[in-house]
């Protein structure tokens, strides 16, 4: 459990239009930790997660996943902010099995993994339902199931509480905590929802305008009221 799960060394990412999304980002997440990347909208959180997941290649710096510079997939399972970006098959079970099939599992094995993942997030009864017929809360759970089916070592959730009503938010908090307790993966969350962060993680990094500006325990970071106000996380 003392291995380094994620290490970013001087990561810089610039979009093709010249926008500097990340600048000299350094962070370290230990295996089994629960860590949040806090930041307002537009701070670079989603870009950072795509770099960690290997979907974007930084223009400078090094990404190490379990001390290796090899491709992150399938060690990192990323659930996007918008679940519709991950749900595109005719039925939910096909969506959740899709990643496992791409890992080389037989259809029977992939469907079994998908059914287990849907059960883990509590929506197995919807397995034959078209994803577009699900509520936003159910879609959020489904997007998590799509990555759970691939059994990642690192579960990365990008703004998982966005657009959720209070009841669905509480359900998701409980689900994430239960999944962590039962699976003991490394948990990485990106959010601007401070209440959610406080209830799910132990350690925090603060991202502002593409740079890490603070890090520490979640309680220490959130107690820095001046910083939270300065970067727009609280009014």
Short mmCIF file of C-alpha atoms in Angstrom, two decimals:
data_model
loop_
_atom_site.label_atom_id
_atom_site.label_comp_id
_atom_site.label_asym_id
_atom_site.label_seq_id
_atom_site.Cartn_x
_atom_site.Cartn_y
_atom_site.Cartn_z
CA UNK A 1 0.00 0.00 0.00
CA UNK A 2 3.04 2.31 0.11
CA UNK A 3 3.59 2.29 -3.66
CA UNK A 4 3.17 5.52 -5.56
CA UNK A 5 0.02 5.13 -7.66
CA UNK A 6 0.25 8.43 -9.55
CA UNK A 7 3.19 10.77 -9.95
CA UNK A 8 3.10 13.84 -12.16
CA UNK A 9 6.38 15.63 -12.78
CA UNK A 10 6.31 19.16 -14.25
CA UNK A 11 3.27 18.45 -16.41
CA UNK A 12 2.39 21.14 -18.93
CA UNK A 13 -0.42 20.85 -21.46
CA UNK A 14 -1.26 23.35 -24.18
CA UNK A 15 -4.32 22.96 -26.40
CA UNK A 16 -3.91 23.29 -30.20
CA UNK A 17 -5.39 26.81 -30.08
CA UNK A 18 -2.56 27.88 -27.76
CA UNK A 19 -4.54 27.78 -24.52
CA UNK A 20 -2.33 26.86 -21.57
CA UNK A 21 -4.42 24.32 -19.65
CA UNK A 22 -1.78 22.98 -17.24
CA UNK A 23 1.52 24.52 -16.17
CA UNK A 24 4.28 22.66 -14.31
CA UNK A 25 1.90 20.45 -12.34
CA UNK A 26 3.53 18.21 -9.75
CA UNK A 27 1.59 15.81 -7.55
CA UNK A 28 1.92 12.44 -5.94
CA UNK A 29 -0.85 10.02 -4.94
CA UNK A 30 -0.03 6.90 -2.95
CA UNK A 31 -1.65 3.54 -3.61
CA UNK A 32 -4.93 3.30 -1.72
CA UNK A 33 -5.25 7.01 -1.00
CA UNK A 34 -8.45 9.02 -1.44
CA UNK A 35 -7.48 12.32 -3.07
CA UNK A 36 -9.40 15.25 -4.52
CA UNK A 37 -8.35 17.84 -7.06
CA UNK A 38 -10.28 20.96 -6.06
CA UNK A 39 -10.73 23.82 -8.46
CA UNK A 40 -13.33 26.10 -10.01
CA UNK A 41 -14.71 25.53 -13.49
CA UNK A 42 -12.02 26.13 -16.08
CA UNK A 43 -9.12 25.46 -13.70
CA UNK A 44 -7.86 22.49 -15.73
CA UNK A 45 -9.25 19.59 -13.70
CA UNK A 46 -10.74 17.66 -16.63
CA UNK A 47 -7.60 18.18 -18.71
CA UNK A 48 -5.49 16.94 -15.81
CA UNK A 49 -7.60 13.80 -15.50
CA UNK A 50 -7.34 13.09 -19.23
CA UNK A 51 -3.57 13.43 -18.99
CA UNK A 52 -3.50 11.02 -16.04
CA UNK A 53 -5.71 8.56 -17.93
CA UNK A 54 -3.45 8.75 -20.98
CA UNK A 55 -6.07 10.35 -23.22
CA UNK A 56 -3.98 13.50 -23.66
CA UNK A 57 -0.21 13.67 -23.97
CA UNK A 58 1.48 16.55 -22.14
CA UNK A 59 3.78 18.84 -24.09
CA UNK A 60 6.21 18.70 -21.17
CA UNK A 61 6.70 16.54 -18.11
CA UNK A 62 6.23 12.92 -17.15
CA UNK A 63 3.26 10.85 -16.01
CA UNK A 64 4.09 7.80 -13.91
CA UNK A 65 1.41 5.27 -12.99
CA UNK A 66 2.73 2.81 -10.41
CA UNK A 67 6.27 4.00 -11.20
CA UNK A 68 5.90 3.28 -14.91
CA UNK A 69 5.79 5.70 -17.81
CA UNK A 70 3.86 3.17 -19.90
CA UNK A 71 0.28 3.93 -21.04
CA UNK A 72 -2.15 4.43 -18.14
CA UNK A 73 -4.96 2.29 -19.59
CA UNK A 74 -6.34 0.07 -18.10
CA UNK A 75 -4.78 0.89 -14.70
CA UNK A 76 -6.71 4.18 -14.59
CA UNK A 77 -10.47 4.07 -15.01
CA UNK A 78 -11.87 7.52 -15.79
CA UNK A 79 -15.56 8.39 -15.44
CA UNK A 80 -16.20 11.59 -17.38
CA UNK A 81 -18.10 14.59 -16.02
CA UNK A 82 -20.86 14.07 -18.60
CA UNK A 83 -21.94 10.42 -18.46
CA UNK A 84 -23.40 10.68 -21.97
CA UNK A 85 -19.80 10.75 -23.21
CA UNK A 86 -19.46 7.15 -22.01
CA UNK A 87 -22.91 5.76 -22.73
CA UNK A 88 -23.50 5.17 -26.43
CA UNK A 89 -24.63 1.54 -26.89
CA UNK A 90 -28.24 0.39 -27.39
CA UNK A 91 -28.40 -1.15 -23.90
CA UNK A 92 -26.71 -0.46 -20.59
CA UNK A 93 -25.17 -3.93 -20.31
CA UNK A 94 -23.49 -3.43 -23.70
CA UNK A 95 -22.06 -0.10 -22.57
CA UNK A 96 -20.66 -1.51 -19.35
CA UNK A 97 -19.22 -4.58 -21.10
CA UNK A 98 -17.60 -2.47 -23.86
CA UNK A 99 -14.37 -1.67 -22.01
CA UNK A 100 -13.91 -5.22 -20.77
CA UNK A 101 -14.31 -6.51 -24.33
CA UNK A 102 -11.60 -4.09 -25.45
CA UNK A 103 -9.30 -5.61 -22.84
CA UNK A 104 -9.57 -8.91 -24.68
CA UNK A 105 -12.12 -10.70 -22.52
CA UNK A 106 -14.58 -13.06 -24.17
CA UNK A 107 -18.13 -11.78 -24.49
CA UNK A 108 -19.24 -14.13 -21.72
CA UNK A 109 -16.49 -12.87 -19.41
CA UNK A 110 -17.16 -9.22 -20.27
CA UNK A 111 -20.89 -9.55 -19.64
CA UNK A 112 -20.18 -11.19 -16.29
CA UNK A 113 -17.87 -8.31 -15.31
CA UNK A 114 -20.52 -5.85 -16.49
CA UNK A 115 -23.25 -7.50 -14.43
CA UNK A 116 -21.01 -7.45 -11.36
CA UNK A 117 -20.25 -3.76 -11.91
CA UNK A 118 -23.91 -2.86 -12.34
CA UNK A 119 -24.74 -4.74 -9.16
CA UNK A 120 -21.94 -2.90 -7.32
CA UNK A 121 -23.47 0.48 -8.21
CA UNK A 122 -27.03 -0.69 -7.57
CA UNK A 123 -28.59 -0.46 -11.03
CA UNK A 124 -28.45 -4.05 -12.24
CA UNK A 125 -32.21 -4.01 -12.90
CA UNK A 126 -31.62 -1.53 -15.73
CA UNK A 127 -29.12 -3.67 -17.63
CA UNK A 128 -31.35 -4.08 -20.71
CA UNK A 129 -32.55 -0.48 -20.69
CA UNK A 130 -31.35 2.10 -23.24
CA UNK A 131 -28.94 4.45 -21.42
CA UNK A 132 -30.78 7.55 -22.66
CA UNK A 133 -33.81 6.43 -20.65
CA UNK A 134 -31.91 6.65 -17.36
CA UNK A 135 -32.06 9.58 -14.95
CA UNK A 136 -28.93 11.70 -14.53
CA UNK A 137 -28.23 10.01 -11.19
CA UNK A 138 -28.55 6.58 -12.78
CA UNK A 139 -26.31 7.67 -15.66
CA UNK A 140 -23.64 8.79 -13.19
CA UNK A 141 -23.74 5.35 -11.57
CA UNK A 142 -23.66 3.71 -15.00
CA UNK A 143 -20.56 5.66 -16.03
CA UNK A 144 -18.82 4.46 -12.87
CA UNK A 145 -19.89 0.90 -13.69
CA UNK A 146 -18.29 1.15 -17.15
CA UNK A 147 -14.89 1.65 -15.56
CA UNK A 148 -15.43 -0.75 -12.64
CA UNK A 149 -15.99 -3.55 -15.16
CA UNK A 150 -12.37 -3.11 -16.28
CA UNK A 151 -11.14 -3.52 -12.69
CA UNK A 152 -8.85 -0.46 -12.65
CA UNK A 153 -6.30 0.08 -9.90
CA UNK A 154 -7.16 3.79 -9.89
CA UNK A 155 -10.73 5.09 -10.08
CA UNK A 156 -10.83 8.68 -11.35
CA UNK A 157 -14.14 10.54 -11.14
CA UNK A 158 -14.50 13.90 -12.89
CA UNK A 159 -17.12 16.13 -11.20
CA UNK A 160 -19.30 13.16 -10.20
CA UNK A 161 -21.88 15.29 -8.34
CA UNK A 162 -22.50 17.82 -11.12
CA UNK A 163 -26.20 18.27 -11.99
CA UNK A 164 -27.35 15.96 -9.18
CA UNK A 165 -30.25 16.77 -6.86
CA UNK A 166 -29.55 16.55 -3.09
CA UNK A 167 -30.96 13.00 -2.74
CA UNK A 168 -28.94 11.67 -5.67
CA UNK A 169 -25.84 13.42 -4.35
CA UNK A 170 -26.14 11.68 -0.97
CA UNK A 171 -26.66 8.35 -2.73
CA UNK A 172 -23.54 8.91 -4.81
CA UNK A 173 -21.43 9.87 -1.79
CA UNK A 174 -22.50 6.67 -0.03
CA UNK A 175 -21.86 4.62 -3.17
CA UNK A 176 -18.35 6.00 -3.68
CA UNK A 177 -17.42 5.43 -0.04
CA UNK A 178 -18.80 1.88 -0.13
CA UNK A 179 -16.99 1.08 -3.38
CA UNK A 180 -13.74 2.30 -1.88
CA UNK A 181 -14.22 0.29 1.32
CA UNK A 182 -15.03 -2.88 -0.62
CA UNK A 183 -12.39 -2.60 -3.35
CA UNK A 184 -9.48 -0.62 -1.85
CA UNK A 185 -8.49 1.00 -5.12
CA UNK A 186 -6.87 4.41 -5.31
CA UNK A 187 -9.59 7.06 -5.54
CA UNK A 188 -9.05 10.32 -7.40
CA UNK A 189 -11.84 12.89 -7.65
CA UNK A 190 -12.06 16.24 -9.43
CA UNK A 191 -14.68 18.62 -8.07
CA UNK A 192 -15.58 22.12 -6.98
CA UNK A 193 -18.12 20.68 -4.53
CA UNK A 194 -16.45 21.24 -1.16
CA UNK A 195 -19.10 19.41 0.88
CA UNK A 196 -18.76 16.35 -1.32
CA UNK A 197 -14.96 16.44 -1.07
CA UNK A 198 -15.06 16.66 2.71
CA UNK A 199 -17.27 13.56 2.90
CA UNK A 200 -15.23 11.37 0.56
CA UNK A 201 -11.48 12.08 0.64
CA UNK A 202 -8.55 12.56 3.00
CA UNK A 203 -6.10 14.59 0.92
CA UNK A 204 -6.52 17.53 -1.44
CA UNK A 205 -4.69 19.42 -4.15
CA UNK A 206 -6.00 22.80 -5.28
CA UNK A 207 -5.79 23.63 -8.97
CA UNK A 208 -6.18 27.22 -10.16
CA UNK A 209 -5.54 28.44 -13.71
CA UNK A 210 -3.71 25.21 -14.51
CA UNK A 211 -1.35 25.32 -11.53
CA UNK A 212 -1.28 23.52 -8.18
CA UNK A 213 -1.53 26.30 -5.59
CA UNK A 214 -2.10 24.31 -2.38
CA UNK A 215 -2.04 20.77 -1.03
CA UNK A 216 -2.57 19.00 2.27
CA UNK A 217 -5.24 17.16 4.22
CA UNK A 218 -8.78 18.00 3.14
CA UNK A 219 -9.42 19.73 6.47
CA UNK A 220 -6.25 21.82 6.21
CA UNK A 221 -7.00 22.89 2.66
CA UNK A 222 -10.62 23.81 3.32
CA UNK A 223 -9.62 25.82 6.38
CA UNK A 224 -7.66 28.16 4.09
CA UNK A 225 -10.66 30.43 3.62
CA UNK A 226 -8.70 33.23 1.97
CA UNK A 227 -7.48 30.88 -0.77
CA UNK A 228 -10.92 29.33 -1.26
CA UNK A 229 -12.37 32.81 -1.78
CA UNK A 230 -9.51 33.99 -3.98
CA UNK A 231 -9.91 31.18 -6.51
CA UNK A 232 -13.71 31.24 -6.41
CA UNK A 233 -14.54 28.02 -4.57
CA UNK A 234 -16.52 29.96 -1.97
CA UNK A 235 -18.21 33.35 -2.23
#
